Amino acid sequence: MVEGNEKRVTYPSIPVRNWWDLRRKFIQAPPRQVTPGYLASVLGISEAAGKNLIPPLRAVGFIDDEGKPTPLANDWRSEEHYPDVCKTIRENIYPPELLDAFPGPNPDRDAVVSWFSRSTGTGEVAAKKMAAFYLLLCEADPSAQDAVVAKAQSGRKVKLRKKTTTSELIADNKPNDYAPPEDLKVYSGSGVKLPSVHIDIQIHIAADARPEQIDQIFASMAKHLYGRHSE
């Protein structure tokens, strides 16, 4: 909790995804020092964003003034001690007014946002960030980390499926499969049908091409190769 010249109070906020990703890295290998560069590397964020995470990590008691992890951060890594760590942070940072009005594990989100907005005098966006972190501490459930990871993996699978669908669309519309209609077959002046000419055309389309762009490509082919015009 920090007070400014006008006695405006603010509270730390750590994005939920950053919280779990950093905990996973701490479990794998605790760092000797937490710096903006370290946070940028392990969280996949900019160094400026990593710098913004240093104050809240210090405020919750995970790092000291030199950026070295504290015993509380070490307990944070443990499934057994995780709930106690969250409780310690809540009691060290937030006033009894908030803790008594909105105890865990599932306080009303909108009511908590309103409390932070009213108590800090900040805007809705900042109040929601502070409330989200408070709710995370109230939940105090280390298994929630698995749900966040699963959600991220699910998002990557959806993107992969969309790319596959686009590739299949291109494959299904190859011009090699096109059979010219009877009125486009070539005949000699005596009415004898001449041998037809077979032309293979290959088209390379970017994987990120939008469906409407692909439709336009084949519409243009139909116009120039077969004399067809779209309605």
Short mmCIF file of C-alpha atoms in Angstrom, two decimals:
data_model
loop_
_atom_site.label_atom_id
_atom_site.label_comp_id
_atom_site.label_asym_id
_atom_site.label_seq_id
_atom_site.Cartn_x
_atom_site.Cartn_y
_atom_site.Cartn_z
CA MET A 1 0.00 0.00 0.00
CA VAL A 2 1.46 3.36 -1.03
CA GLU A 3 0.33 6.82 -0.05
CA GLY A 4 0.99 9.90 -2.15
CA ASN A 5 1.03 13.57 -1.16
CA GLU A 6 -2.75 13.70 -1.42
CA LYS A 7 -3.09 10.53 0.64
CA ARG A 8 -4.31 8.61 -2.38
CA VAL A 9 -3.94 4.95 -1.59
CA THR A 10 -3.12 2.35 -4.20
CA TYR A 11 -2.63 -1.40 -4.07
CA PRO A 12 -0.44 -3.77 -6.11
CA SER A 13 -1.77 -5.58 -9.13
CA ILE A 14 -0.10 -8.49 -10.88
CA PRO A 15 -1.80 -9.92 -14.00
CA VAL A 16 -3.14 -13.41 -13.34
CA ARG A 17 -1.26 -14.92 -16.28
CA ASN A 18 2.03 -13.34 -15.14
CA TRP A 19 1.42 -14.60 -11.60
CA TRP A 20 1.09 -18.24 -12.67
CA ASP A 21 3.80 -18.14 -15.33
CA LEU A 22 6.27 -16.63 -12.87
CA ARG A 23 5.35 -19.16 -10.18
CA ARG A 24 5.96 -21.98 -12.65
CA LYS A 25 9.41 -20.55 -13.42
CA PHE A 26 10.18 -20.19 -9.71
CA ILE A 27 9.22 -23.85 -9.21
CA GLN A 28 11.53 -24.94 -12.04
CA ALA A 29 14.50 -22.84 -10.94
CA PRO A 30 14.39 -20.00 -8.40
CA PRO A 31 16.34 -16.99 -9.74
CA ARG A 32 19.17 -15.42 -7.77
CA GLN A 33 17.82 -11.99 -8.65
CA VAL A 34 14.60 -10.76 -10.24
CA THR A 35 15.27 -7.98 -12.74
CA PRO A 36 13.24 -6.43 -15.58
CA GLY A 37 15.37 -8.42 -18.02
CA TYR A 38 14.68 -11.68 -16.19
CA LEU A 39 10.92 -11.03 -16.16
CA ALA A 40 10.98 -10.12 -19.85
CA SER A 41 12.73 -13.41 -20.67
CA VAL A 42 10.62 -15.81 -18.60
CA LEU A 43 7.24 -14.12 -19.19
CA GLY A 44 7.67 -13.20 -22.85
CA ILE A 45 7.00 -9.50 -22.23
CA SER A 46 8.89 -6.31 -22.94
CA GLU A 47 11.58 -5.12 -20.55
CA ALA A 48 9.45 -2.03 -19.85
CA ALA A 49 6.57 -4.29 -18.79
CA GLY A 50 9.00 -6.28 -16.67
CA LYS A 51 10.12 -3.08 -14.97
CA ASN A 52 6.49 -2.32 -14.10
CA LEU A 53 6.21 -5.69 -12.33
CA ILE A 54 9.10 -5.04 -9.96
CA PRO A 55 7.20 -2.70 -7.55
CA PRO A 56 4.20 -5.05 -7.02
CA LEU A 57 6.51 -8.05 -6.54
CA ARG A 58 8.35 -6.05 -3.90
CA ALA A 59 5.06 -4.87 -2.36
CA VAL A 60 3.73 -8.41 -1.88
CA GLY A 61 7.03 -9.44 -0.30
CA PHE A 62 8.44 -11.75 -2.99
CA ILE A 63 11.66 -9.78 -3.56
CA ASP A 64 13.76 -7.45 -1.44
CA ASP A 65 15.16 -4.05 -2.44
CA GLU A 66 17.95 -5.75 -4.40
CA GLY A 67 15.54 -8.01 -6.27
CA LYS A 68 16.54 -11.16 -4.42
CA PRO A 69 13.71 -13.67 -3.73
CA THR A 70 12.51 -13.81 -0.13
CA PRO A 71 11.51 -16.81 2.01
CA LEU A 72 7.87 -15.92 1.22
CA ALA A 73 8.61 -16.37 -2.49
CA ASN A 74 10.15 -19.74 -1.71
CA ASP A 75 6.99 -20.81 0.15
CA TRP A 76 4.94 -19.55 -2.82
CA ARG A 77 6.43 -22.37 -4.89
CA SER A 78 4.98 -25.02 -2.56
CA GLU A 79 1.50 -26.45 -3.10
CA GLU A 80 1.20 -26.97 0.64
CA HIS A 81 2.18 -23.43 1.64
CA TYR A 82 0.52 -21.57 -1.24
CA PRO A 83 -2.77 -20.80 0.65
CA ASP A 84 -0.82 -19.47 3.65
CA VAL A 85 1.27 -17.26 1.35
CA CYS A 86 -1.88 -15.73 -0.15
CA LYS A 87 -3.30 -15.15 3.34
CA THR A 88 -0.08 -13.46 4.48
CA ILE A 89 -0.11 -11.13 1.48
CA ARG A 90 -3.75 -10.20 2.05
CA GLU A 91 -3.19 -9.42 5.71
CA ASN A 92 -0.02 -7.43 5.05
CA ILE A 93 -1.43 -5.29 2.24
CA TYR A 94 -5.17 -4.78 2.62
CA PRO A 95 -7.11 -3.04 5.41
CA PRO A 96 -9.44 -4.97 7.74
CA GLU A 97 -12.36 -3.11 6.16
CA LEU A 98 -11.82 -4.92 2.86
CA LEU A 99 -10.90 -8.27 4.40
CA ASP A 100 -13.99 -8.30 6.63
CA ALA A 101 -16.41 -7.11 3.94
CA PHE A 102 -15.14 -9.41 1.19
CA PRO A 103 -13.49 -12.53 2.64
CA GLY A 104 -12.49 -15.45 0.44
CA PRO A 105 -12.68 -17.64 -1.34
CA ASN A 106 -15.20 -16.14 -3.80
CA PRO A 107 -16.21 -12.55 -2.98
CA ASP A 108 -18.48 -10.65 -5.36
CA ARG A 109 -16.29 -9.30 -8.17
CA ASP A 110 -18.35 -6.19 -8.95
CA ALA A 111 -18.54 -5.24 -5.29
CA VAL A 112 -14.78 -5.62 -4.91
CA VAL A 113 -14.15 -3.48 -8.01
CA SER A 114 -16.42 -0.79 -6.56
CA TRP A 115 -14.51 -0.87 -3.27
CA PHE A 116 -11.15 -0.35 -4.97
CA SER A 117 -12.53 2.39 -7.20
CA ARG A 118 -14.02 4.23 -4.24
CA SER A 119 -11.09 3.71 -1.88
CA THR A 120 -8.30 4.59 -4.30
CA GLY A 121 -10.01 7.22 -6.44
CA THR A 122 -8.70 5.52 -9.58
CA GLY A 123 -10.50 4.77 -12.83
CA GLU A 124 -12.38 1.61 -13.69
CA VAL A 125 -9.47 -0.06 -15.51
CA ALA A 126 -7.05 0.34 -12.59
CA ALA A 127 -9.73 -0.68 -10.07
CA LYS A 128 -10.46 -3.88 -12.04
CA LYS A 129 -6.77 -4.80 -12.10
CA MET A 130 -6.40 -4.34 -8.34
CA ALA A 131 -9.64 -6.26 -7.74
CA ALA A 132 -8.55 -9.13 -9.99
CA PHE A 133 -5.37 -9.57 -7.97
CA TYR A 134 -7.26 -9.42 -4.68
CA LEU A 135 -9.70 -12.09 -5.93
CA LEU A 136 -6.75 -14.25 -6.98
CA LEU A 137 -5.35 -14.04 -3.44
CA CYS A 138 -8.78 -14.80 -1.95
CA GLU A 139 -9.14 -17.92 -4.08
CA ALA A 140 -5.76 -19.16 -2.80
CA ASP A 141 -5.98 -22.29 -4.94
CA PRO A 142 -2.72 -23.49 -6.56
CA SER A 143 -4.63 -25.84 -8.88
CA ALA A 144 -6.00 -22.79 -10.69
CA GLN A 145 -2.62 -22.62 -12.41
CA ASP A 146 -3.50 -25.75 -14.42
CA ALA A 147 -6.69 -24.12 -15.70
CA VAL A 148 -4.78 -21.06 -16.94
CA VAL A 149 -2.22 -23.25 -18.75
CA ALA A 150 -4.98 -25.40 -20.29
CA LYS A 151 -6.79 -22.29 -21.52
CA ALA A 152 -3.63 -20.99 -23.18
CA GLN A 153 -3.01 -24.34 -24.90
CA SER A 154 -6.64 -24.46 -26.06
CA GLY A 155 -6.24 -21.04 -27.63
CA ARG A 156 -3.21 -22.23 -29.60
CA LYS A 157 -5.12 -25.31 -30.84
CA VAL A 158 -7.98 -23.13 -32.11
CA LYS A 159 -5.53 -21.02 -34.12
CA LEU A 160 -3.98 -24.19 -35.56
CA ARG A 161 -7.40 -25.54 -36.58
CA LYS A 162 -8.22 -22.28 -38.36
CA LYS A 163 -5.01 -22.49 -40.39
CA THR A 164 -5.73 -26.12 -41.33
CA THR A 165 -9.24 -25.20 -42.45
CA THR A 166 -7.86 -22.49 -44.73
CA SER A 167 -5.33 -24.91 -46.24
CA GLU A 168 -8.07 -27.45 -46.89
CA LEU A 169 -10.16 -24.77 -48.58
CA ILE A 170 -7.32 -24.02 -50.97
CA ALA A 171 -6.76 -27.72 -51.70
CA ASP A 172 -10.44 -28.34 -52.37
CA ASN A 173 -10.58 -25.53 -54.92
CA LYS A 174 -7.56 -26.41 -57.05
CA PRO A 175 -8.20 -25.51 -60.71
CA ASN A 176 -6.74 -28.90 -61.77
CA ASP A 177 -10.08 -30.46 -60.80
CA TYR A 178 -12.04 -28.21 -63.16
CA ALA A 179 -13.68 -29.87 -66.19
CA PRO A 180 -14.58 -27.39 -68.98
CA PRO A 181 -18.24 -27.45 -70.05
CA GLU A 182 -19.34 -28.86 -73.41
CA ASP A 183 -19.68 -25.42 -75.05
CA LEU A 184 -16.01 -24.66 -74.39
CA LYS A 185 -14.65 -27.80 -76.12
CA VAL A 186 -12.80 -27.11 -79.38
CA TYR A 187 -14.13 -28.32 -82.76
CA SER A 188 -12.67 -28.03 -86.29
CA GLY A 189 -14.49 -26.28 -89.10
CA SER A 190 -15.87 -29.62 -90.29
CA GLY A 191 -17.44 -30.32 -86.94
CA VAL A 192 -14.87 -32.89 -85.93
CA LYS A 193 -13.91 -32.54 -82.27
CA LEU A 194 -10.24 -31.76 -81.89
CA PRO A 195 -8.11 -33.11 -79.05
CA SER A 196 -8.56 -30.98 -75.97
CA VAL A 197 -5.61 -29.20 -74.43
CA HIS A 198 -4.92 -29.89 -70.75
CA ILE A 199 -3.18 -27.15 -68.78
CA ASP A 200 -2.08 -27.51 -65.17
CA ILE A 201 -1.96 -24.31 -63.17
CA GLN A 202 -0.39 -24.01 -59.75
CA ILE A 203 -1.35 -21.21 -57.40
CA HIS A 204 0.58 -20.33 -54.28
CA ILE A 205 -1.55 -18.63 -51.66
CA ALA A 206 -0.27 -17.35 -48.34
CA ALA A 207 -1.40 -19.36 -45.32
CA ASP A 208 -2.78 -16.24 -43.69
CA ALA A 209 -4.90 -15.23 -46.71
CA ARG A 210 -8.48 -14.38 -45.79
CA PRO A 211 -11.38 -16.39 -47.29
CA GLU A 212 -12.60 -13.38 -49.29
CA GLN A 213 -9.12 -12.98 -50.82
CA ILE A 214 -9.11 -16.64 -51.83
CA ASP A 215 -12.57 -16.29 -53.41
CA GLN A 216 -11.37 -13.27 -55.37
CA ILE A 217 -8.38 -15.22 -56.74
CA PHE A 218 -10.55 -18.02 -58.13
CA ALA A 219 -13.15 -15.58 -59.43
CA SER A 220 -10.39 -13.81 -61.35
CA MET A 221 -9.18 -17.16 -62.75
CA ALA A 222 -12.66 -18.03 -63.96
CA LYS A 223 -12.93 -14.66 -65.68
CA HIS A 224 -9.59 -14.77 -67.50
CA LEU A 225 -9.33 -18.50 -68.27
CA TYR A 226 -12.93 -19.47 -68.95
CA GLY A 227 -14.62 -16.20 -69.73
CA ARG A 228 -16.88 -16.41 -66.67
CA HIS A 229 -17.95 -13.27 -64.87
CA SER A 230 -19.24 -13.20 -61.30
CA GLU A 231 -22.70 -11.85 -60.82
#
